[in-house]
Coordinates of C-alpha atoms and ligand atoms in Angstrom, one line a residue:
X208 CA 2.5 75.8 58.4
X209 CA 0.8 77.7 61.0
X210 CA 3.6 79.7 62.6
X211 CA 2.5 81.8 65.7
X212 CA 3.5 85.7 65.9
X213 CA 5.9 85.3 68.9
X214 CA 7.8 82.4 67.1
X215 CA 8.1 84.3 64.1
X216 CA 9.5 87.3 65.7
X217 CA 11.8 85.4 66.9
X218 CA 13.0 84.1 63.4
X219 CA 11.0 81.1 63.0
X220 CA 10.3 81.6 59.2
X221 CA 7.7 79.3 57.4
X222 CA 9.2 78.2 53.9
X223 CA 7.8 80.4 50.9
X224 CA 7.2 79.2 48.1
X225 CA 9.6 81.3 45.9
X226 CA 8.3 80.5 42.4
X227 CA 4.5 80.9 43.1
X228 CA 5.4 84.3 44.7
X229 CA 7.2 85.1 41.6
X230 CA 4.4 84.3 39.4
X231 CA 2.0 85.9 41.6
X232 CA 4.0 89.2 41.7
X233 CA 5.2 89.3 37.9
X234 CA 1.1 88.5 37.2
X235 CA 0.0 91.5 39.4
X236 CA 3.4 93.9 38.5
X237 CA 4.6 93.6 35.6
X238 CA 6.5 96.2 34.9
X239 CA 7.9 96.0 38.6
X240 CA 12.0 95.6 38.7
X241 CA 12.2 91.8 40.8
X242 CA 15.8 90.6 40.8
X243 CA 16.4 86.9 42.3
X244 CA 19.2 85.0 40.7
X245 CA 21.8 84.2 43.5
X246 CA 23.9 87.1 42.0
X247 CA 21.9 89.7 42.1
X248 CA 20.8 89.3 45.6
X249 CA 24.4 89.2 46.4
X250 CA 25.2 92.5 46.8
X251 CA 22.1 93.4 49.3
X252 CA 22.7 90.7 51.9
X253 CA 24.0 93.0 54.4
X254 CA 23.8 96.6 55.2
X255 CA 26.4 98.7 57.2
X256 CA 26.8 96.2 59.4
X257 CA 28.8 93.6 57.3
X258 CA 29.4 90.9 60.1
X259 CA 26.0 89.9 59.5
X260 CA 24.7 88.5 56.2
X261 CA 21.9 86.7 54.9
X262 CA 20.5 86.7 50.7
X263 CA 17.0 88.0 50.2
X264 CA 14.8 85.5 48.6
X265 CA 13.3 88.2 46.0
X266 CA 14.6 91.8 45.8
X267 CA 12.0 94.1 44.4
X268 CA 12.8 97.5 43.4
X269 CA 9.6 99.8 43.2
X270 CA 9.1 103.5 41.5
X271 CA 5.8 104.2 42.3
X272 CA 3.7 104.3 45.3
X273 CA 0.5 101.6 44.1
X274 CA 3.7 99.2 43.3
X275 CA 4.5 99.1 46.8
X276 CA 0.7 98.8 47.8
X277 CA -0.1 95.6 45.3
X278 CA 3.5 93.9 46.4
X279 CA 2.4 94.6 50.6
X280 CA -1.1 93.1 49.7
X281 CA 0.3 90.1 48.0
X282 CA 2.9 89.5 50.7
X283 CA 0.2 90.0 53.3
X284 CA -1.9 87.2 51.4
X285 CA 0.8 84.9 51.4
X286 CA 2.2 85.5 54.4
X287 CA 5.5 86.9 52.9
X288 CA 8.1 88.5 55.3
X289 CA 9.0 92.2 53.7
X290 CA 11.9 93.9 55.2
X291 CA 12.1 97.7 53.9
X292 CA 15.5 99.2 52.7
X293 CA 16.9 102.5 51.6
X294 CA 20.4 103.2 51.4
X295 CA 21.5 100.4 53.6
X296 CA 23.9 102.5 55.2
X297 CA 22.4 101.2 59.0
X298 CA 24.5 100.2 61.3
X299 CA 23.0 97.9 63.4
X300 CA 21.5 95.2 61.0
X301 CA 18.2 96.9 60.7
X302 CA 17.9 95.9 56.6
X303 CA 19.6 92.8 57.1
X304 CA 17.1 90.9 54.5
X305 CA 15.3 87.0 55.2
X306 CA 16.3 84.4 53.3
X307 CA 12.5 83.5 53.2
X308 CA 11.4 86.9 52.5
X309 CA 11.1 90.2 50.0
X310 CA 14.0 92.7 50.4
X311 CA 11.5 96.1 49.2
X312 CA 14.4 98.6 48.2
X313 CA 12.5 102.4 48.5
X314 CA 15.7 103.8 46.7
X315 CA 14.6 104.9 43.6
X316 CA 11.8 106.5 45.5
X317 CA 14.2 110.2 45.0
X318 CA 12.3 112.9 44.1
X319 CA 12.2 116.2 45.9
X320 CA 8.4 116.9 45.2
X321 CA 7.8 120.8 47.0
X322 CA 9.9 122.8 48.7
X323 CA 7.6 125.5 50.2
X324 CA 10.6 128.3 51.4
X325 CA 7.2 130.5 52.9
X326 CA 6.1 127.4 55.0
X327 CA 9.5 126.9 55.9
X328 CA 9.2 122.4 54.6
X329 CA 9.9 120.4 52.2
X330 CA 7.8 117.4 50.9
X331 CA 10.2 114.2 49.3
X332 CA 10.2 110.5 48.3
X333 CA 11.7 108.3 51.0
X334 CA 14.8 107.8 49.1
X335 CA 16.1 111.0 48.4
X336 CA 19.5 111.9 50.6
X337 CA 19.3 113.5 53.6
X338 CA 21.9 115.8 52.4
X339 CA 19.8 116.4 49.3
X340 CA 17.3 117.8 50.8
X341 CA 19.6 120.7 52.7
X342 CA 21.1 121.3 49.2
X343 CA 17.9 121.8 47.4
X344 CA 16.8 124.3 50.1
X345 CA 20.0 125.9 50.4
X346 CA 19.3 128.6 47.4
X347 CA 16.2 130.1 49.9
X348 CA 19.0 130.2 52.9
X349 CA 16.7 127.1 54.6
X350 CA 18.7 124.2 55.2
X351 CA 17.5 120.7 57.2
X352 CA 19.0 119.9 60.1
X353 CA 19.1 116.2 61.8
X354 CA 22.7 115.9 59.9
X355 CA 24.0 112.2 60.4
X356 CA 27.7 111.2 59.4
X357 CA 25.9 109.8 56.7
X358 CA 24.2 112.1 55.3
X359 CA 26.1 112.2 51.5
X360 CA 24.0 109.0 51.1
X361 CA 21.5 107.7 53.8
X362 CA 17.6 107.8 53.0
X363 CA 15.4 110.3 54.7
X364 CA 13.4 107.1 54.6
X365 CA 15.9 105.1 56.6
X366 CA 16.3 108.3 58.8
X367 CA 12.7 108.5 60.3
X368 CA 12.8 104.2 60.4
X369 CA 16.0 105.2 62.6
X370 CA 15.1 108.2 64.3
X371 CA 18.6 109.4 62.7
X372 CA 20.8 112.0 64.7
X373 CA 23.9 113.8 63.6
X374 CA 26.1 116.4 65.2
X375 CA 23.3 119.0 65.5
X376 CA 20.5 117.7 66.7
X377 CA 21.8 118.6 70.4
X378 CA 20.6 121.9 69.8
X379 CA 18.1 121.5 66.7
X380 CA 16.8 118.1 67.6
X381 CA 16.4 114.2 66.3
X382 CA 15.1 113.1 62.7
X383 CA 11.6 113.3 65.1
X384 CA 11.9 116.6 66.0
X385 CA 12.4 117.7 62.9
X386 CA 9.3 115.9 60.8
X387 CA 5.7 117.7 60.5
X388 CA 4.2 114.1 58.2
X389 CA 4.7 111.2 56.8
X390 CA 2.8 108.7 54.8
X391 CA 3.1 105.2 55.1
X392 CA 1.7 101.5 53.5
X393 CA 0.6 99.2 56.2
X394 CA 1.5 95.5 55.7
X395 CA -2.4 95.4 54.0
X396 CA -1.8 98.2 51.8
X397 CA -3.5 100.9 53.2
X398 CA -2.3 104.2 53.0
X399 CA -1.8 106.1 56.4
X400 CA -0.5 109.5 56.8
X401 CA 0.9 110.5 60.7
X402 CA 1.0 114.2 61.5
X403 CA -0.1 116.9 59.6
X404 CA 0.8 120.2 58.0
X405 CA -0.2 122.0 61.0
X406 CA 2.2 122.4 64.6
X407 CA -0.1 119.9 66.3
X408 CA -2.9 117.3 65.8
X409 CA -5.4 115.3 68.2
X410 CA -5.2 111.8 69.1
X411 CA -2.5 109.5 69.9
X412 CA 1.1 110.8 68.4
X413 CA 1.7 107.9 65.8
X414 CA 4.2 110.2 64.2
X415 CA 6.2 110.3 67.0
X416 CA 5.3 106.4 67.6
X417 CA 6.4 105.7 64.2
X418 CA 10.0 107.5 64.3
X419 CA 12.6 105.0 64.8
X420 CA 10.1 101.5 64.4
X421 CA 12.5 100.6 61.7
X422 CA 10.6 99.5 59.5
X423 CA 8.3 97.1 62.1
X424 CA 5.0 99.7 61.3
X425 CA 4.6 100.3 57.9
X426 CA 7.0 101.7 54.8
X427 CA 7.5 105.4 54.3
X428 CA 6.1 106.6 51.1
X429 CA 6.8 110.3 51.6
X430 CA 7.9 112.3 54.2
X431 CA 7.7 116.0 54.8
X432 CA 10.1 118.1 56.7
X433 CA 10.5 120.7 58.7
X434 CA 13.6 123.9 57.1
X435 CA 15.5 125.8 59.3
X436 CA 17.0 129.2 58.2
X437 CA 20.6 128.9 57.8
X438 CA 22.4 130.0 61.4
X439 CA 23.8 133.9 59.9
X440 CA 27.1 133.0 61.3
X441 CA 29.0 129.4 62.9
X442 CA 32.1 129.4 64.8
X443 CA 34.2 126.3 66.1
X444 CA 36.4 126.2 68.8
X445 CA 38.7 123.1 69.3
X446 CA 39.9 122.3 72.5
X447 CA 42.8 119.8 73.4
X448 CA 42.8 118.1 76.8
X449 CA 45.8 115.8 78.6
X450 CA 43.0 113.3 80.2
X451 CA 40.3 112.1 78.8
X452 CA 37.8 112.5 81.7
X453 CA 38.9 116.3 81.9
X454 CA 37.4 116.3 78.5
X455 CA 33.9 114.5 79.8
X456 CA 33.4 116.5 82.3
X457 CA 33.5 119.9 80.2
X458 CA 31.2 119.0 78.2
X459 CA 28.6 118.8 81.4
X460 CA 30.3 122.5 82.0
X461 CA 29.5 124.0 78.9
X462 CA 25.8 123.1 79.4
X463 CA 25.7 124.1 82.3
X464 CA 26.9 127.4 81.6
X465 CA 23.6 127.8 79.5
X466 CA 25.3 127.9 76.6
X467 CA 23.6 125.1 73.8
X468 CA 26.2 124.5 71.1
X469 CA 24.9 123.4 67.9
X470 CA 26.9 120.7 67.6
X471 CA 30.2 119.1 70.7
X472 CA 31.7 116.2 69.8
X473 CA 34.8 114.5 71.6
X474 CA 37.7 112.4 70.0
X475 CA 39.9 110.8 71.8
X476 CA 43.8 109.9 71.3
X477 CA 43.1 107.0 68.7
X478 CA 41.0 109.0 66.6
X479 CA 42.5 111.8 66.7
X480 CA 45.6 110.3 65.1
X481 CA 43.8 108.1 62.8
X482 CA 41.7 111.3 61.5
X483 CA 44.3 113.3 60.9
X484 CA 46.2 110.9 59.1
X485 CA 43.1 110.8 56.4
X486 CA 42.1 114.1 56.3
X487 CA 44.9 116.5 57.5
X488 CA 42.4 117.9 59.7
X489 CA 44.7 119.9 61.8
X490 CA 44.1 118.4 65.3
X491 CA 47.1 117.5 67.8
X492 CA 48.2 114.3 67.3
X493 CA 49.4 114.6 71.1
X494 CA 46.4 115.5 72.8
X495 CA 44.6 113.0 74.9
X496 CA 41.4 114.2 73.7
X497 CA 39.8 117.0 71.9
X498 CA 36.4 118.7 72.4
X499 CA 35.3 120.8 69.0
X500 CA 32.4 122.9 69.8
X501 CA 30.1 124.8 67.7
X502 CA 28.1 127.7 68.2
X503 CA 25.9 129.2 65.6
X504 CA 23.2 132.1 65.1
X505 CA 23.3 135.6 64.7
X506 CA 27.2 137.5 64.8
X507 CA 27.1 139.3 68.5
X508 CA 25.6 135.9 70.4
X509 CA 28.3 134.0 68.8
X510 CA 31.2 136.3 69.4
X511 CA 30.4 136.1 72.9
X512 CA 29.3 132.8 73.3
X513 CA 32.7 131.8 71.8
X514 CA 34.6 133.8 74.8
X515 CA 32.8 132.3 77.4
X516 CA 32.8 128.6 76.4
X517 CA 36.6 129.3 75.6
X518 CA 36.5 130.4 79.3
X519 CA 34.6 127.5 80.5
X520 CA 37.1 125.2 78.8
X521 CA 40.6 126.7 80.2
X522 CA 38.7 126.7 83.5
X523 CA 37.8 122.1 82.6
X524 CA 41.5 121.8 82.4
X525 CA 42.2 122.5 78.4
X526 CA 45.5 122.4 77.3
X527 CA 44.7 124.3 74.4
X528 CA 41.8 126.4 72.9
X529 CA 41.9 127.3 69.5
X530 CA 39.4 129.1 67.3
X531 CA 39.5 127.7 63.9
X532 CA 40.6 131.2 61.4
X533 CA 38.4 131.0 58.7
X534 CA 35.6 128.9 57.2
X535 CA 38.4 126.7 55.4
X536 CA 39.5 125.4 58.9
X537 CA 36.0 125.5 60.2
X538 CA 35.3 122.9 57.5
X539 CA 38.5 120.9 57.5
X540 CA 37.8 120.3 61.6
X541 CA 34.3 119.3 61.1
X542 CA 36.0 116.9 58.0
X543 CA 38.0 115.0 60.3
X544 CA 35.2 114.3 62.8
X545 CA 32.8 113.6 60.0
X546 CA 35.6 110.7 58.3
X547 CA 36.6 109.6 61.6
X548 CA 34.9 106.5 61.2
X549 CA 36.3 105.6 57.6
X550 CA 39.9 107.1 59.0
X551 CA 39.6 104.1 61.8
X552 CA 39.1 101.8 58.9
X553 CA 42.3 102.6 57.6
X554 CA 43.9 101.2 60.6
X555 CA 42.7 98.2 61.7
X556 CA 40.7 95.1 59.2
X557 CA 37.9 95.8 60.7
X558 CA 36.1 97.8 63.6
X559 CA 32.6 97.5 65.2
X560 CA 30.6 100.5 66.3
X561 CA 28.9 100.5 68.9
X562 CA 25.8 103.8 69.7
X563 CA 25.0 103.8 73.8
X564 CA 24.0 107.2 75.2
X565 CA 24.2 108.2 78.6
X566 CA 23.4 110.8 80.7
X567 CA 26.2 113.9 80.4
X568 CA 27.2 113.9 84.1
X569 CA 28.4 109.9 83.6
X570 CA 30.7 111.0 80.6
X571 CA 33.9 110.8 82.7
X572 CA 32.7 107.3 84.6
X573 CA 31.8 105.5 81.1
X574 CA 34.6 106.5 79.4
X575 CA 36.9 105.3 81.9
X576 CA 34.9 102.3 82.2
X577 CA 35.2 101.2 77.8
X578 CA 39.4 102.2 78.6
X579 CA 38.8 99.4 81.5
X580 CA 36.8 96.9 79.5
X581 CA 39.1 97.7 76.2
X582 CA 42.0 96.1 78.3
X583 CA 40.6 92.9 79.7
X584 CA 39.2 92.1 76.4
X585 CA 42.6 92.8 74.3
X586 CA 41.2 95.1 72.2
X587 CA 41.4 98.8 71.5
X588 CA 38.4 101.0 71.4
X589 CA 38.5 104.3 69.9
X590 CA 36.0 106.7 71.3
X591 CA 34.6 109.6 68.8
X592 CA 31.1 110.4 69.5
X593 CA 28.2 113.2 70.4
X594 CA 29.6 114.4 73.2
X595 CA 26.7 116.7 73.8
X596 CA 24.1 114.4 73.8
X597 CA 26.0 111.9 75.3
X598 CA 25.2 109.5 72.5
X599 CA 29.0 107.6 72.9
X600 CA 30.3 105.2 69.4
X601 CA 33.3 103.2 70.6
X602 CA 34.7 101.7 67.4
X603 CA 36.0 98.0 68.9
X604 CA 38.8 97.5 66.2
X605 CA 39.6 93.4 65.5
X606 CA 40.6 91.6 62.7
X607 CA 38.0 89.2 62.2
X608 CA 40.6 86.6 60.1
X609 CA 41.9 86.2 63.5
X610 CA 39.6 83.2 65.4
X611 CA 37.8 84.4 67.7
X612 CA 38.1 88.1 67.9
X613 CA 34.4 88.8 66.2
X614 CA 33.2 87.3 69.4
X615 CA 35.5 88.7 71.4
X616 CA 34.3 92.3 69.7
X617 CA 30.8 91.3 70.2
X618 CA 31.1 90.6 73.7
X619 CA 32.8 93.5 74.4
X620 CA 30.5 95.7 73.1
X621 CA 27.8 94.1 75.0
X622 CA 29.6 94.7 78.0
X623 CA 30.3 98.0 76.7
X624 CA 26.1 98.6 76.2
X625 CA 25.5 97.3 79.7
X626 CA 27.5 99.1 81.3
X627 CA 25.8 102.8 79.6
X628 CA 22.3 100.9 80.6
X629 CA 23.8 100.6 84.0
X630 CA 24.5 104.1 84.6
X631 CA 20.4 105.2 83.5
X632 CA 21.5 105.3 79.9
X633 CA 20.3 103.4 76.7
X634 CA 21.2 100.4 74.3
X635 CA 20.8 102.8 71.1
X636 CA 21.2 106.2 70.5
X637 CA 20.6 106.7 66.8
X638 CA 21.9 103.7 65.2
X639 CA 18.9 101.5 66.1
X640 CA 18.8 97.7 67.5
X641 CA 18.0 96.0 64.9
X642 CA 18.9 92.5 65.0
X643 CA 22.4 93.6 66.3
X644 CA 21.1 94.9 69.7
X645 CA 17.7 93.0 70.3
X646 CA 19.1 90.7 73.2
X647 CA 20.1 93.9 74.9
X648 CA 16.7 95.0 74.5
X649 CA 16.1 92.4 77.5
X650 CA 18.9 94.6 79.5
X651 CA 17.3 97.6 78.6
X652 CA 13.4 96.8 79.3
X653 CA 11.7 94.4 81.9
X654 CA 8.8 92.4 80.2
X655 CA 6.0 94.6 80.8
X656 CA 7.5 97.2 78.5
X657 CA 8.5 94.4 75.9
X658 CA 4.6 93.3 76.1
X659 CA 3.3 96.8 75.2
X660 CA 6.1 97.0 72.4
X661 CA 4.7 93.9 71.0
X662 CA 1.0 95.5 71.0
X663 CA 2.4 98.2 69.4
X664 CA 3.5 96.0 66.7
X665 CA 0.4 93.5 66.9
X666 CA -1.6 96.7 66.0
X667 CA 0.0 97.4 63.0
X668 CA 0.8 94.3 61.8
X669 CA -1.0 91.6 63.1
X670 CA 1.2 88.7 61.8
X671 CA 4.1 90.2 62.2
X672 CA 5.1 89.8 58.9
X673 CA 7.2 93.5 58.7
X674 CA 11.2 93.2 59.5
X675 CA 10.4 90.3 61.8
X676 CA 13.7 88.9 64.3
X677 CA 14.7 93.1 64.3
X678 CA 13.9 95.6 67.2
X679 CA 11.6 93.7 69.8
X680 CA 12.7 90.6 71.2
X681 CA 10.0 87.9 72.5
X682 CA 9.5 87.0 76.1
X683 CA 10.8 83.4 75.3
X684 CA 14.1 85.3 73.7
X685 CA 15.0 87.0 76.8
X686 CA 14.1 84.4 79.0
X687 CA 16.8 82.4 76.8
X688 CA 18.9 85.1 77.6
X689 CA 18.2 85.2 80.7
X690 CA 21.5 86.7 82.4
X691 CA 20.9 90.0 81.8
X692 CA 17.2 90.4 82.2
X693 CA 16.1 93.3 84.4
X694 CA 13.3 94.4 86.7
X695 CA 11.8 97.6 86.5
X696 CA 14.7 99.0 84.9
X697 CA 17.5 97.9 87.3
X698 CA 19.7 96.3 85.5
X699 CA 22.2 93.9 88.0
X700 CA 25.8 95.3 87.1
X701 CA 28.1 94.0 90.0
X702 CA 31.0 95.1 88.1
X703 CA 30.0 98.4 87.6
X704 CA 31.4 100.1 91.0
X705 CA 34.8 99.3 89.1
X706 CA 34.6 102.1 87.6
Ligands
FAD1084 C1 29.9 106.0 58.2 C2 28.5 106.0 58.8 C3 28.2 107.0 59.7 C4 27.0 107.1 60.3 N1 26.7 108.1 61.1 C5 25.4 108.2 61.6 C6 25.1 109.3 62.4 O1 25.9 110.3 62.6 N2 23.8 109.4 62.9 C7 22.9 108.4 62.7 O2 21.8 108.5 63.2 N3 23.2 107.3 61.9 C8 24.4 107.2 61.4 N4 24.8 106.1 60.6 C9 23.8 105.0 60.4 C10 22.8 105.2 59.2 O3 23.4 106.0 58.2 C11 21.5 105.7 59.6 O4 20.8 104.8 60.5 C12 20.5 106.0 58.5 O5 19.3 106.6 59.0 C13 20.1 104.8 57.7 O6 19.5 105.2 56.5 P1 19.4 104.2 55.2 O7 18.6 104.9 54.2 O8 20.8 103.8 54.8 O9 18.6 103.0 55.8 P2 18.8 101.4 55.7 O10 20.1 101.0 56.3 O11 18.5 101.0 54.3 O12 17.6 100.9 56.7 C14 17.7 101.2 58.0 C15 16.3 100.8 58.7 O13 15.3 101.6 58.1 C16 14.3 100.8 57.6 N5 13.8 101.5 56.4 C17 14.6 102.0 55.4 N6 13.8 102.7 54.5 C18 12.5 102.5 54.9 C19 11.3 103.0 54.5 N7 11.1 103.7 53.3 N8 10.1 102.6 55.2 C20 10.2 101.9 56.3 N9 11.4 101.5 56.8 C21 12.5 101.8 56.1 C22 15.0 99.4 57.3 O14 14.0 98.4 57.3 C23 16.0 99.3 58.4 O15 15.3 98.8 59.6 C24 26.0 106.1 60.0 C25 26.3 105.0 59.1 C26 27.6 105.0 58.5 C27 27.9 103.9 57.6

């Protein structure tokens, strides 16, 4: 069958042939892991975003780089769909395999292949940890920074598909900030490498074009990143506010102060409690919502930096400021934010979470907004999120034995994503879109933008065979989808002087 690139992207697969691939790839790999009995594939049909499932045809589970060159060749000949896959710890369907296509799993790609303490970077295979990288450079007092909730088992590979974040990267920076190369296998098997060892290099920034493609471009081979020294000392204040919109708008007063924390995050009543009830974290169960700031670098900045964010804080409306003692309690407060997500597992079957940032200033708005959209839709959201960079995760909880509620979840957090679009924010903040967000892609861009997305993609891979139905809807998709389709970025949101 002749299937066009727009219809495929839109999920229209043609059948494989799933025993002449097999022969094919045992013939030109032998040695090359392939599992496809039904049980096998079982455990890979979703990744951190159970809801959705679908089996893999073939899982194949490389070690070295030329496997994963002869298997993109072959799949490229046969016009194979390959969707990439590291942890599978994504949130937003992004590995979510094809039932007529090759899951390529880059975990056992985990070596740490140079850490260079002098040039400050450290060279790895795409499926090493992110957190195993900071503890390998930890002995020369280096450490990497993008640090997502994730980190004690997401990919540095899925990070740069993802454009990962974490609580530091308001003042250190995104997964792309923090990359100097990486090398990557095109759907024909050539080997690129993006960036360099240098600061800068000429011609287009592909680097930066690849970061967060999610695995539409190419696969990551190897990726080298950039070490920070470790900050000589970190304090963390925890602040405990009555209204949650007090809370919001302190976060825009601590910027504006001049102050960059390296890491503000906001929890509100929900998961406060649920937190503390899993880790003990020390937070006030009472409190409408807490701010916990960090600030980090050398002993006399700190000190004072401390004094006059604790100022800025009393001066927001803060109940309560408290310092945390020692490192134990600095640890045990970052602990509960870090769990949060698990610790809201604990109290409902099941909870969605949603990644929408928005400009600082909108904080209050927003969050009053989700409090607004929680109630008509009979379901409770619990906000805990980067408050810094604005980049809000409402966990919908629902019970998705109950008919119904899934939907119900799903629609909310559209609205929910709409609504941070509507107020000059964006669909994704660090989760990705995946195939959980692409029809809010056609809130978030007019079809001029999609167009040069999908030239993007057409330049990379011509036939669209990489991750196809993820990330960039089609034209004909949105049109389908027509409700929400904007125009030069004005997205029509009657609703939205509600709030
Ligand atoms: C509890 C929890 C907390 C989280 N907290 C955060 C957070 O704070 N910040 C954040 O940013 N994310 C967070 N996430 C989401 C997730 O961990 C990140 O998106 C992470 O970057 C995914 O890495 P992974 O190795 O699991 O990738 P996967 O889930 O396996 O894949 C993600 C995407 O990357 C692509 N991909 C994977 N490896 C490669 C490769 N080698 N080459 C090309 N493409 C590839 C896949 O095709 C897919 O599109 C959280 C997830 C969970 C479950």
């Amino acid at each position: 069958m002749n299937i066009l690139y727009d219809e495929r992207l839109d999920g229209a697969l043609p059948k494989v042939d799933k025993a002449a691939l097999l022969a094919e790839l045992r013939a030109a790999l032998p040695d090359l892991d392939i599992l496809h009995e039904a049980e096998d594939l079982r455990p890979y049909e979703c990744d951190g975003l159970s809801a959705y499932r679908s089996a893999p045809m073939l899982v194949v589970l490389p070690e070295r780089v030329e496997q994963v060159q002869t298997l993109l060749r072959l799949c490229h000949r046969m016009q194979v769909p390959v969707v990439a896959r590291g942890a599978g710890t994504g949130l937003s369907g992004g590995a979510l395999p094809l039932e007529q296509g090759v899951l390529l799993i880059m975990a056992r790609f985990k070596r740490i292949l140079e850490i260079d303490p002098a040039g400050r970077f450290a060279r790895v295979q795409p499926g090493v940890r992110n957190l195993a990288i900071s503890l390998a450079a930890a002995p020369h007092g280096l450490y990497y920074a993008p640090d997502p909730s994730s980190q004690i088992a997401c990919s540095i590979g899925g990070n740069v598909a993802e454009n990962a974040g974490g609580v530091h990267c308001l003042k250190y920076g995104l997964t792309v900030h923090n990359l100097l190369k990486v090398d990557i296998i095109t759907i024909d098997g050539e080997c690129l490498t993006l960036g360099s060892d240098a600061l800068d290099s000429p011609g287009f920034d592909l680097l930066a074009l690849f970061t967060g493609s999610e695995g539409l471009l190419g696969v990551v081979v190897e990726v080298t990143v950039k070490l920070l020294p470790k900050p000589q000392v970190a304090k963390v204040l925890m602040a405990s506010f009555d209204d949650v919109e007090k809370a919001g708008r302190a976060v825009g007063d601590i910027i504006a102060e001049g102050i960059i924390p390296g890491g503000l995050e906001m929890m509100d009543n929900l998961s406060i409690r649920a937190a503390e009830d899993f880790i003990h974290a020390g937070y006030p169960v009472d409190a409408a919502a807490i701010l916990l700031c960090e600030l980090d670098g050398v002993e006399s900045d700190v000190h004072e930096d401390c004094q006059r964010v604790d100022g800025v804080l009393r001066k927001a409306g803060a109940t309560d400021v408290r310092l945390a003692r020692d490192e134990d309690e600095r640890a045990r407060f970052w602990a509960g934010r870090k769990n949060a997500f698990p610790a809201v597992g604990r109290i409902s079957p099941d909870y969605y979470c949603m990644d929408g940032t928005i400009p600082r200033r909108e904080l209050p708005r927003v969050l009053n907004g989700i409090r607004e959209l929680s109630d008509e839709y009979g379901l409770r959201v619990a906000n805990v999120f980067h408050a810094g960079d604005g980049n809000m995760h409402p966990l919908i909880l629902f019970d998705a034995n109950l008919p119904g509620e899934l939907e119900r979840a799903e629609a909310l957090g559209g609205k929910i994503l709409e609504l941070c679009v509507a107020v000059g924010g964006s669909i994704t903040g660090e989760h990705g879109v995946g195939r959980e967000k692409i029809n809010q892609m056609c809130a978030q861009f007019n079809s001029d933008e999609l167009t040069l997305f999908h030239a993007v993609k057409a330049a990379f891979d011509p036939q669209g065979l990489l991750n196809p139905g993820k990330n960039i809807p089609t034209l004909h998709r949105c049109a389908e989808f027509g409700a929400m389709h904007i125009h030069h970025g004005q997205l029509p949101f009657p609703d939205l002087e509600r709030f």
